[in-house]
CSV table of C-alpha atoms and ligand atoms in Angstrom, one decimal:
chain,number,residue,atom,x,y,z
A,1,MET,CA,115.7,87.6,142.1
A,2,LYS,CA,116.1,87.5,138.4
A,3,GLU,CA,114.4,90.4,136.0
A,4,TYR,CA,112.7,88.8,132.8
A,5,PHE,CA,111.8,92.5,131.6
A,6,SER,CA,115.0,94.2,132.7
A,7,ASN,CA,115.5,96.7,130.0
A,8,ILE,CA,111.6,97.8,131.0
A,9,PRO,CA,111.1,100.1,133.7
A,10,LYS,CA,108.2,100.5,136.1
A,11,VAL,CA,105.3,102.5,133.8
A,12,ARG,CA,104.2,105.7,135.2
A,13,TYR,CA,101.6,108.6,134.4
A,14,GLU,CA,103.5,111.1,132.7
A,15,GLY,CA,100.1,113.0,131.4
A,16,PRO,CA,98.8,113.4,127.6
A,17,ASP,CA,101.6,115.1,126.2
A,18,SER,CA,104.2,112.7,127.2
A,19,LYS,CA,105.8,110.6,124.1
A,20,ASN,CA,107.7,108.0,126.5
A,21,PRO,CA,106.4,104.8,125.3
A,22,PHE,CA,106.5,103.0,128.8
A,23,ALA,CA,104.1,106.0,130.5
A,24,PHE,CA,100.7,106.3,130.8
A,25,LYS,CA,99.0,108.7,129.5
A,26,PHE,CA,95.6,108.9,130.8
A,27,TYR,CA,95.6,106.2,133.9
A,28,ASN,CA,97.0,107.9,137.0
A,29,PRO,CA,95.8,105.7,139.4
A,30,GLU,CA,95.8,108.0,142.4
A,31,GLU,CA,93.4,110.5,140.8
A,32,LYS,CA,90.1,110.8,142.1
A,33,ILE,CA,87.1,110.0,139.1
A,34,ALA,CA,83.6,109.7,140.1
A,35,GLY,CA,84.5,110.2,143.8
A,36,LYS,CA,87.4,107.4,143.7
A,37,THR,CA,90.6,106.7,142.9
A,38,MET,CA,91.2,105.0,138.9
A,39,ARG,CA,92.9,102.2,140.8
A,40,GLU,CA,89.4,101.6,142.7
A,41,GLN,CA,87.3,102.3,139.5
A,42,LEU,CA,89.4,100.3,136.8
A,43,LYS,CA,90.5,97.5,138.9
A,44,PHE,CA,92.8,96.1,136.3
A,45,SER,CA,93.7,92.5,135.9
A,46,LEU,CA,96.0,90.3,133.9
A,47,ALA,CA,95.4,86.9,132.6
A,48,TYR,CA,97.5,84.4,132.7
A,49,TRP,CA,96.4,82.5,129.9
A,50,HIS,CA,97.7,85.3,127.4
A,51,THR,CA,100.3,87.1,129.2
A,52,LEU,CA,102.2,83.9,130.4
A,53,ASP,CA,101.4,81.2,128.6
A,54,ALA,CA,100.0,82.1,124.7
A,55,GLU,CA,102.9,81.7,122.6
A,56,GLY,CA,101.4,83.1,119.3
A,57,THR,CA,100.3,80.2,117.9
A,58,ASP,CA,97.3,80.5,115.4
A,59,MET,CA,95.7,77.4,113.3
A,60,PHE,CA,98.4,77.8,110.3
A,61,GLY,CA,101.5,79.1,112.3
A,62,ARG,CA,103.7,77.9,115.1
A,63,ALA,CA,104.6,79.7,118.2
A,64,THR,CA,106.5,83.6,117.6
A,65,MET,CA,106.8,84.1,121.3
A,66,ASP,CA,109.1,82.3,123.7
A,67,LYS,CA,107.1,81.6,127.4
A,68,SER,CA,109.4,79.1,129.0
A,69,PHE,CA,111.1,81.6,130.8
A,70,GLY,CA,114.5,80.5,130.3
A,71,GLU,CA,113.8,76.8,131.7
A,72,THR,CA,113.3,73.0,130.3
A,73,ASP,CA,111.7,71.2,133.5
A,74,PRO,CA,107.9,71.5,133.5
A,75,MET,CA,107.8,72.7,136.8
A,76,ALA,CA,110.9,75.1,136.4
A,77,ILE,CA,108.9,76.6,133.6
A,78,TYR,CA,105.8,77.4,135.5
A,79,LYS,CA,108.0,78.2,139.1
A,80,ASN,CA,109.0,81.2,136.4
A,81,LYS,CA,105.9,81.9,134.6
A,82,ALA,CA,104.5,83.3,138.3
A,83,TYR,CA,107.9,85.0,139.3
A,84,ALA,CA,107.5,86.8,135.6
A,85,ALA,CA,103.8,87.4,136.0
A,86,PHE,CA,104.7,89.2,139.6
A,87,GLU,CA,107.3,91.4,137.8
A,88,LEU,CA,105.0,92.3,135.0
A,89,MET,CA,102.1,93.6,137.4
A,90,ASP,CA,104.5,95.2,139.4
A,91,LYS,CA,105.6,97.5,136.8
A,92,LEU,CA,102.3,98.0,135.2
A,93,ASP,CA,100.3,98.9,138.4
A,94,ILE,CA,98.3,95.9,137.8
A,95,ASP,CA,96.9,94.8,141.5
A,96,TYR,CA,94.8,91.4,140.6
A,97,PHE,CA,95.2,88.7,138.1
A,98,CYS,CA,93.2,85.7,136.8
A,99,PHE,CA,93.7,82.2,136.0
A,100,HIS,CA,92.6,78.7,134.7
A,101,ASP,CA,93.7,75.8,136.6
A,102,ARG,CA,96.1,74.5,133.9
A,103,ASP,CA,97.6,77.9,133.2
A,104,ILE,CA,99.6,78.3,136.5
A,105,ALA,CA,101.2,74.2,136.4
A,106,PRO,CA,101.1,71.6,134.0
A,107,GLU,CA,99.4,68.5,133.8
A,108,GLY,CA,100.7,65.2,135.1
A,109,PRO,CA,99.8,61.7,134.1
A,110,THR,CA,97.1,61.3,136.7
A,111,LEU,CA,94.5,64.0,138.2
A,112,SER,CA,96.5,63.3,141.6
A,113,GLU,CA,99.9,64.3,140.4
A,114,THR,CA,98.2,67.3,138.3
A,115,ASN,CA,97.0,68.3,141.7
A,116,LYS,CA,100.3,67.7,143.5
A,117,ASN,CA,102.0,70.4,141.0
A,118,LEU,CA,99.2,72.8,141.2
A,119,ASP,CA,99.4,72.7,145.0
A,120,GLU,CA,103.4,73.8,144.7
A,121,ILE,CA,102.5,76.4,142.3
A,122,VAL,CA,99.8,77.7,144.4
A,123,SER,CA,101.6,77.8,147.6
A,124,LEU,CA,104.2,79.9,145.8
A,125,LEU,CA,101.9,82.2,144.5
A,126,LYS,CA,100.3,82.8,147.9
A,127,LYS,CA,103.8,83.9,148.8
A,128,LEU,CA,104.4,86.1,145.6
A,129,MET,CA,101.2,87.6,146.4
A,130,ALA,CA,102.1,88.3,150.0
A,131,GLU,CA,105.3,89.8,149.3
A,132,HIS,CA,104.2,92.0,146.0
A,133,ASN,CA,100.8,93.1,147.2
A,134,LYS,CA,98.5,91.4,144.9
A,135,LYS,CA,94.8,89.9,144.8
A,136,LEU,CA,93.6,87.0,142.9
A,137,LEU,CA,89.9,88.6,141.0
A,138,TRP,CA,89.0,85.4,139.9
A,139,GLY,CA,90.1,81.7,139.5
A,140,THR,CA,88.4,79.3,137.1
A,141,ALA,CA,89.0,75.4,135.6
A,142,ASN,CA,90.4,74.8,132.0
A,143,THR,CA,87.7,71.9,131.1
A,144,PHE,CA,87.8,72.9,127.2
A,145,SER,CA,91.5,71.7,126.3
A,146,HIS,CA,92.3,68.6,127.3
A,147,PRO,CA,91.2,65.7,124.6
A,148,ARG,CA,88.7,64.3,127.0
A,149,TYR,CA,86.4,66.8,126.7
A,150,VAL,CA,86.0,66.6,123.0
A,151,HIS,CA,81.9,66.7,123.6
A,152,GLY,CA,82.2,69.0,126.9
A,153,ALA,CA,82.2,69.1,130.2
A,154,GLY,CA,79.1,69.1,132.4
A,155,THR,CA,77.3,68.9,129.0
A,156,SER,CA,79.5,65.6,128.2
A,157,CYS,CA,77.4,62.5,126.7
A,158,ASN,CA,79.6,60.7,129.1
A,159,ALA,CA,79.3,60.2,132.4
A,160,SER,CA,82.9,59.9,133.5
A,161,VAL,CA,83.9,63.1,131.7
A,162,PHE,CA,80.9,65.0,134.3
A,163,ALA,CA,82.9,63.5,136.9
A,164,PHE,CA,86.2,63.9,136.3
A,165,ALA,CA,85.3,67.8,135.1
A,166,ALA,CA,83.6,68.0,138.6
A,167,ALA,CA,86.7,66.9,140.4
A,168,GLN,CA,88.6,69.7,138.2
A,169,ILE,CA,86.0,72.2,139.3
A,170,LYS,CA,86.3,70.9,143.0
A,171,LYS,CA,89.8,71.4,143.0
A,172,ALA,CA,90.2,75.1,141.3
A,173,ILE,CA,87.4,76.1,143.6
A,174,GLU,CA,89.7,75.2,146.9
A,175,ILE,CA,92.7,77.1,145.0
A,176,THR,CA,90.9,79.5,144.4
A,177,LYS,CA,89.6,80.1,148.1
A,178,GLU,CA,93.5,79.2,149.1
A,179,LEU,CA,94.6,82.3,147.6
A,180,ASP,CA,91.4,84.2,148.5
A,181,GLY,CA,89.9,85.0,145.2
A,182,CYS,CA,87.5,87.6,145.0
A,183,GLY,CA,85.3,85.5,142.6
A,184,TYR,CA,85.1,82.2,140.4
A,185,VAL,CA,84.1,81.9,137.0
A,186,PHE,CA,82.4,79.6,134.8
A,187,TRP,CA,82.9,79.9,131.0
A,188,GLY,CA,81.4,77.0,129.2
A,189,GLY,CA,84.2,76.6,127.3
A,190,ARG,CA,83.3,73.6,125.2
A,191,GLU,CA,79.6,73.3,126.3
A,192,GLY,CA,77.7,73.3,123.4
A,193,TYR,CA,77.1,71.5,120.4
A,194,GLU,CA,78.1,71.2,116.8
A,195,THR,CA,74.9,69.3,115.3
A,196,LEU,CA,71.3,68.6,117.2
A,197,LEU,CA,71.3,65.0,115.1
A,198,ASN,CA,73.5,64.0,117.9
A,199,THR,CA,73.0,65.8,120.6
A,200,ASP,CA,70.7,65.3,123.9
A,201,MET,CA,69.9,69.6,124.3
A,202,GLU,CA,67.6,69.4,127.0
A,203,LEU,CA,70.1,66.5,129.0
A,204,GLU,CA,73.1,68.6,128.6
A,205,LEU,CA,71.3,71.3,129.4
A,206,ASP,CA,70.1,69.7,132.8
A,207,ASN,CA,73.5,68.4,133.8
A,208,MET,CA,75.1,71.8,133.5
A,209,ALA,CA,72.8,72.9,135.8
A,210,ARG,CA,73.6,70.4,138.4
A,211,LEU,CA,77.3,70.6,138.0
A,212,LEU,CA,76.6,74.5,138.8
A,213,LYS,CA,74.8,73.9,142.0
A,214,MET,CA,76.7,70.7,142.7
A,215,ALA,CA,79.8,73.3,142.3
A,216,VAL,CA,78.4,76.3,144.3
A,217,ASP,CA,77.1,74.3,147.4
A,218,TYR,CA,80.4,72.5,147.3
A,219,ALA,CA,82.4,76.1,147.9
A,220,ARG,CA,80.2,77.6,150.3
A,221,SER,CA,80.9,74.5,152.2
A,222,ILE,CA,84.2,74.9,152.3
A,223,GLY,CA,83.9,78.8,153.6
A,224,PHE,CA,84.3,80.3,150.2
A,225,LYS,CA,82.8,83.9,150.2
A,226,GLY,CA,83.6,85.1,146.5
A,227,GLU,CA,80.8,85.8,143.9
A,228,PHE,CA,80.1,83.6,141.1
A,229,PHE,CA,80.1,84.4,137.7
A,230,ILE,CA,78.9,82.7,134.4
A,231,GLU,CA,80.4,84.5,131.2
A,232,PRO,CA,78.5,84.1,128.4
A,233,LYS,CA,79.7,83.7,124.3
A,234,PRO,CA,77.6,82.5,121.5
A,235,LYS,CA,80.2,80.4,119.5
A,236,GLU,CA,83.8,78.9,119.6
A,237,PRO,CA,84.8,76.6,120.0
A,238,THR,CA,81.8,75.5,119.6
A,239,LYS,CA,79.2,75.9,116.9
A,240,HIS,CA,76.7,77.5,119.2
A,241,GLN,CA,77.7,77.6,123.0
A,242,TYR,CA,75.1,77.1,125.1
A,243,ASP,CA,75.9,80.5,127.4
A,244,TYR,CA,75.1,83.0,123.8
A,245,ASP,CA,75.0,85.8,125.4
A,246,VAL,CA,73.7,87.6,128.6
A,247,SER,CA,69.7,87.2,128.3
A,248,THR,CA,70.3,83.2,127.2
A,249,VAL,CA,72.2,83.1,130.5
A,250,LEU,CA,69.6,84.8,132.4
A,251,ALA,CA,66.6,82.6,131.1
A,252,PHE,CA,69.3,79.5,132.0
A,253,LEU,CA,70.0,80.6,135.4
A,254,ARG,CA,66.5,81.5,135.8
A,255,LYS,CA,64.7,78.0,134.6
A,256,TYR,CA,67.2,76.1,137.3
A,257,GLY,CA,66.9,78.8,140.5
A,258,LEU,CA,70.1,79.7,139.8
A,259,ASP,CA,69.6,83.5,139.0
A,260,LYS,CA,70.1,84.3,142.9
A,261,VAL,CA,73.4,83.2,143.1
A,262,PHE,CA,75.4,84.0,139.6
A,263,LYS,CA,76.5,87.5,138.2
A,264,VAL,CA,77.6,87.4,134.6
A,265,ASN,CA,81.1,87.9,133.5
A,266,ILE,CA,81.0,90.1,130.1
A,267,GLU,CA,83.8,89.9,127.7
A,268,ALA,CA,83.6,92.8,125.1
A,269,ASN,CA,84.8,90.1,122.2
A,270,HIS,CA,82.2,87.9,123.4
A,271,ALA,CA,79.3,90.6,123.0
A,272,THR,CA,80.8,91.0,119.2
A,273,LEU,CA,80.6,87.7,118.1
A,274,ALA,CA,77.0,87.6,119.6
A,275,GLN,CA,76.2,90.5,117.2
A,276,HIS,CA,75.7,92.9,120.6
A,277,THR,CA,77.9,95.8,121.5
A,278,PHE,CA,79.8,95.6,124.4
A,279,GLN,CA,77.8,98.3,126.2
A,280,HIS,CA,74.5,96.4,125.5
A,281,GLU,CA,75.4,93.2,127.3
A,282,LEU,CA,76.6,95.8,130.2
A,283,ARG,CA,73.0,97.4,130.1
A,284,VAL,CA,71.4,93.7,130.1
A,285,ALA,CA,73.3,92.6,132.7
A,286,ARG,CA,73.0,95.7,134.7
A,287,ILE,CA,69.4,96.7,134.7
A,288,ASN,CA,69.0,92.6,135.5
A,289,GLY,CA,71.2,93.5,138.4
A,290,VAL,CA,73.9,90.5,137.6
A,291,LEU,CA,76.8,92.7,135.9
A,292,GLY,CA,79.5,91.1,138.1
A,293,SER,CA,83.1,91.6,136.1
A,294,VAL,CA,84.5,92.4,132.8
A,295,ASP,CA,86.9,90.4,130.5
A,296,ALA,CA,88.3,93.6,128.7
A,297,ASN,CA,89.3,93.3,125.2
A,298,GLN,CA,88.1,94.0,121.4
A,299,GLY,CA,87.1,91.7,119.0
A,300,ASP,CA,87.5,92.5,114.7
A,301,VAL,CA,84.0,93.3,113.3
A,302,MET,CA,84.9,92.0,110.5
A,303,LEU,CA,86.4,89.0,111.8
A,304,GLY,CA,84.0,86.3,113.4
A,305,TRP,CA,86.2,85.2,115.9
A,306,ASP,CA,87.5,86.0,119.1
A,307,THR,CA,90.7,87.8,118.6
A,308,ASP,CA,91.1,88.9,122.2
A,309,GLN,CA,92.8,92.2,121.4
A,310,PHE,CA,94.3,94.6,123.8
A,311,PRO,CA,91.2,97.7,124.2
A,312,THR,CA,92.0,100.8,122.1
A,313,ASN,CA,88.8,101.7,120.9
A,314,VAL,CA,87.7,104.8,123.3
A,315,TYR,CA,84.1,104.8,121.5
A,316,ASP,CA,83.6,101.4,123.6
A,317,THR,CA,85.6,101.5,126.4
A,318,ALA,CA,83.4,105.2,127.5
A,319,LEU,CA,80.3,104.0,127.2
A,320,ALA,CA,81.4,100.6,128.7
A,321,MET,CA,82.1,102.9,131.9
A,322,TYR,CA,79.1,104.8,132.1
A,323,GLU,CA,77.4,101.5,132.3
A,324,ILE,CA,79.7,100.4,135.1
A,325,LEU,CA,79.5,103.9,137.2
A,326,LYS,CA,76.0,103.3,136.5
A,327,ASN,CA,76.0,100.0,138.1
A,328,GLY,CA,78.1,101.4,141.3
A,329,GLY,CA,81.1,99.9,139.7
A,330,LEU,CA,82.2,96.6,139.9
A,331,PRO,CA,82.1,95.6,144.0
A,332,SER,CA,83.2,91.8,143.5
A,333,GLY,CA,84.7,92.4,140.0
A,334,GLY,CA,87.0,94.3,138.0
A,335,LEU,CA,88.2,95.0,134.5
A,336,ASN,CA,90.6,91.6,133.5
A,337,PHE,CA,92.6,92.0,130.0
A,338,ASP,CA,91.5,88.9,128.7
A,339,SER,CA,93.6,90.4,125.6
A,340,LYS,CA,96.7,88.9,124.0
A,341,ASN,CA,99.0,90.7,121.7
A,342,ARG,CA,99.0,89.9,117.8
A,343,ARG,CA,101.2,87.1,116.6
A,344,GLY,CA,103.6,89.6,114.9
A,345,SER,CA,103.7,91.5,118.1
A,346,PHE,CA,106.2,88.6,119.5
A,347,GLU,CA,108.6,90.7,121.1
A,348,PRO,CA,109.0,91.1,125.2
A,349,GLU,CA,108.2,94.7,125.3
A,350,ASP,CA,105.2,94.2,123.2
A,351,ILE,CA,103.0,92.7,126.0
A,352,PHE,CA,104.1,96.6,127.9
A,353,HIS,CA,102.2,98.3,125.2
A,354,GLY,CA,99.5,96.2,125.2
A,355,PHE,CA,98.6,96.9,128.6
A,356,ILE,CA,99.5,100.5,128.2
A,357,ALA,CA,97.3,100.8,125.6
A,358,GLY,CA,94.7,99.1,127.1
A,359,MET,CA,95.1,100.6,130.4
A,360,ASP,CA,94.9,104.0,128.9
A,361,ALA,CA,91.8,103.4,126.6
A,362,PHE,CA,89.7,102.4,129.8
A,363,ALA,CA,91.0,105.5,131.5
A,364,LEU,CA,90.0,107.8,128.9
A,365,GLY,CA,86.8,105.9,128.9
A,366,LEU,CA,86.2,106.4,132.8
A,367,ARG,CA,87.2,109.9,132.3
A,368,ILE,CA,84.8,110.3,129.6
A,369,ALA,CA,82.1,108.8,130.9
A,370,ASP,CA,82.5,110.8,134.6
A,371,ARG,CA,82.1,114.1,132.0
A,372,ILE,CA,79.1,112.4,130.3
A,373,ILE,CA,77.1,111.9,134.0
A,374,ARG,CA,78.3,115.5,134.9
A,375,ASP,CA,77.4,116.8,131.5
A,376,GLY,CA,73.8,115.7,132.1
A,377,ARG,CA,72.4,116.1,128.2
A,378,LEU,CA,72.2,112.7,126.7
A,379,GLU,CA,70.9,111.8,130.6
A,380,GLN,CA,68.3,114.4,130.5
A,381,PHE,CA,67.5,114.0,126.5
A,382,VAL,CA,66.8,110.4,127.8
A,383,LYS,CA,64.4,111.5,130.8
A,384,ASP,CA,62.6,113.5,128.8
A,385,ARG,CA,61.9,111.5,125.8
A,386,TYR,CA,59.7,109.5,128.5
A,387,LYS,CA,58.3,112.0,130.2
A,388,SER,CA,54.8,110.9,129.2
A,389,TYR,CA,55.0,108.3,131.6
A,390,GLN,CA,55.1,110.9,134.4
A,391,SER,CA,51.4,111.7,134.5
A,392,GLY,CA,48.0,111.0,132.9
A,393,ILE,CA,47.8,108.0,131.1
A,394,GLY,CA,51.2,107.2,131.0
A,395,ALA,CA,51.3,107.2,135.4
A,396,ASP,CA,48.3,104.9,134.8
A,397,ILE,CA,50.1,102.4,132.8
A,398,VAL,CA,53.2,102.7,134.9
A,399,SER,CA,51.1,102.0,137.9
A,400,GLY,CA,49.1,99.0,136.6
A,401,ARG,CA,45.8,100.9,137.2
A,402,ALA,CA,45.4,101.2,133.7
A,403,LYS,CA,43.5,98.3,132.3
A,404,ILE,CA,43.4,97.2,128.3
A,405,GLU,CA,40.1,98.5,128.3
A,406,ASP,CA,40.7,101.9,129.7
A,407,LEU,CA,43.7,102.1,127.4
A,408,GLU,CA,41.3,101.4,124.4
A,409,LYS,CA,38.8,104.4,125.4
A,410,TYR,CA,42.0,106.7,125.7
A,411,ALA,CA,42.9,105.9,122.5
A,412,LEU,CA,39.4,106.0,120.6
A,413,LYS,CA,39.0,109.5,121.9
A,414,LEU,CA,42.5,110.5,120.9
A,415,GLY,CA,42.0,110.8,117.1
A,416,GLU,CA,45.8,110.6,116.4
A,417,VAL,CA,48.9,110.9,118.5
A,418,ASN,CA,50.9,114.3,117.9
A,419,ALA,CA,54.2,115.2,119.1
A,420,ILE,CA,55.8,111.5,119.7
A,421,GLY,CA,59.1,113.2,119.4
A,422,SER,CA,62.2,113.0,117.3
A,423,GLY,CA,65.1,110.6,118.2
A,424,ARG,CA,67.5,113.5,117.5
A,425,GLN,CA,70.2,110.2,117.3
A,426,GLU,CA,72.5,112.6,115.1
A,427,TYR,CA,72.4,115.2,117.6
A,428,LEU,CA,72.8,113.0,120.0
A,429,GLU,CA,75.7,111.3,118.8
A,430,ASP,CA,77.6,115.0,118.5
A,431,ILE,CA,77.0,115.8,122.2
A,432,LEU,CA,79.2,112.5,122.9
A,433,ASN,CA,81.7,113.7,120.3
A,434,SER,CA,81.7,117.2,121.9
A,435,ILE,CA,82.0,115.3,125.4
A,436,MET,CA,84.8,113.5,124.5
A,437,PHE,CA,87.2,115.9,122.5
A,438,GLY,CA,85.7,119.2,123.6
A,439,LYS,CA,87.8,121.4,125.9
B,501,LIG,C1,87.3,82.3,126.0
B,501,LIG,C2,87.1,83.2,127.5
B,501,LIG,C3,88.0,82.3,128.5
B,501,LIG,C4,87.4,82.6,129.8
B,501,LIG,C5,88.2,82.0,130.9
B,501,LIG,O1,86.6,82.9,125.0
B,501,LIG,O2,87.2,83.7,127.3
B,501,LIG,O3,89.4,82.3,128.9
B,501,LIG,O4,87.1,84.4,130.1
B,501,LIG,O5,87.4,80.6,131.2
B,502,LIG,CO1,87.2,85.8,128.9
């Protein structure tokens, strides 16, 4: 089989002192951390769209990378993308991948020809998955790039567009099932609006819920057992995306009775765009029982758009992995690198540098999160901070025994509240640094 990255060897763990650019310094797949191997804890996944398709275009510039893999005929290009994807996963020791329908096969002039192209590539992927022992983390449908989706897909003002999107999602669910995907993602590509002057928000949201319900019912009817995820994002491409953040998604799911069916796929850069930390979104999901999967990347806090950089900020990965460990891992999800090389990092070896940096950053995050939990000081501080709820009036509040009149009686007798306690933020930040960098 042709090798596309022949100058790059298989990447292996060499430890923190290694200076080998093609070695992991912190990701040691078979090492056990917090009771499981790092491979099982982290469940890394390659995003097909960034790695095999994106060519470094931006609003002002053409492609800087060639992802045609030596071919000119569309089907031949997409077959080579598949071979290259499996070579990359082998060399980087990545067990999972994710795709949109339109990432893996070219569109034909009609939906049935497009579906035929998809079927041909799906059988190739199935064969390669068996040969290379790789798994599909999740599949999804791209219902945002084609001009027909200019006003949205499930939230389009045009019923024929809604029907087209439904047909596309039906097929994407079928191929996800065919490849035994662990999950299926709905990211609301253009499900949002530019101006309320032309928008029936209520109908659009009702229709979105109708589409989700149809899709889930169909998937279950054909025996798809995977998890369904919604991926929140506050803006881009539309000015206001309906799936703004985890809290907004929860309110939507509860309104339409879909909250038992969906979990969320949280992307770090989308959290930044919503002006939340990555950890905030993970925490909201975790305490509501919907933390499903993660799109691992990072944004730039000085830029207002989705830069999808490979994650390297270890404070963020440590606090993210803390939430994930507290969640008992991501049973039906994983860490999907929805990350791409910068436009200026256009050489094939940069793909490896991006993944190695991201995998090492999450491996460090896992090691630190495990140390935070074993050290115990931060968790003990939080526990002690709320100890007034364990007895007396606090226990009555928590158990529901105390009525508002009882609290008034209690407060009137109190005079003033003493010993509220310092929040000790700087002390705790210093503990975090000592756990991260101390011996
Ligand atoms: C876009 C984004 C998507 C989803 C899948 O910002 O994150 O690629 O992850 O549709
Ligand atoms: Co994403």
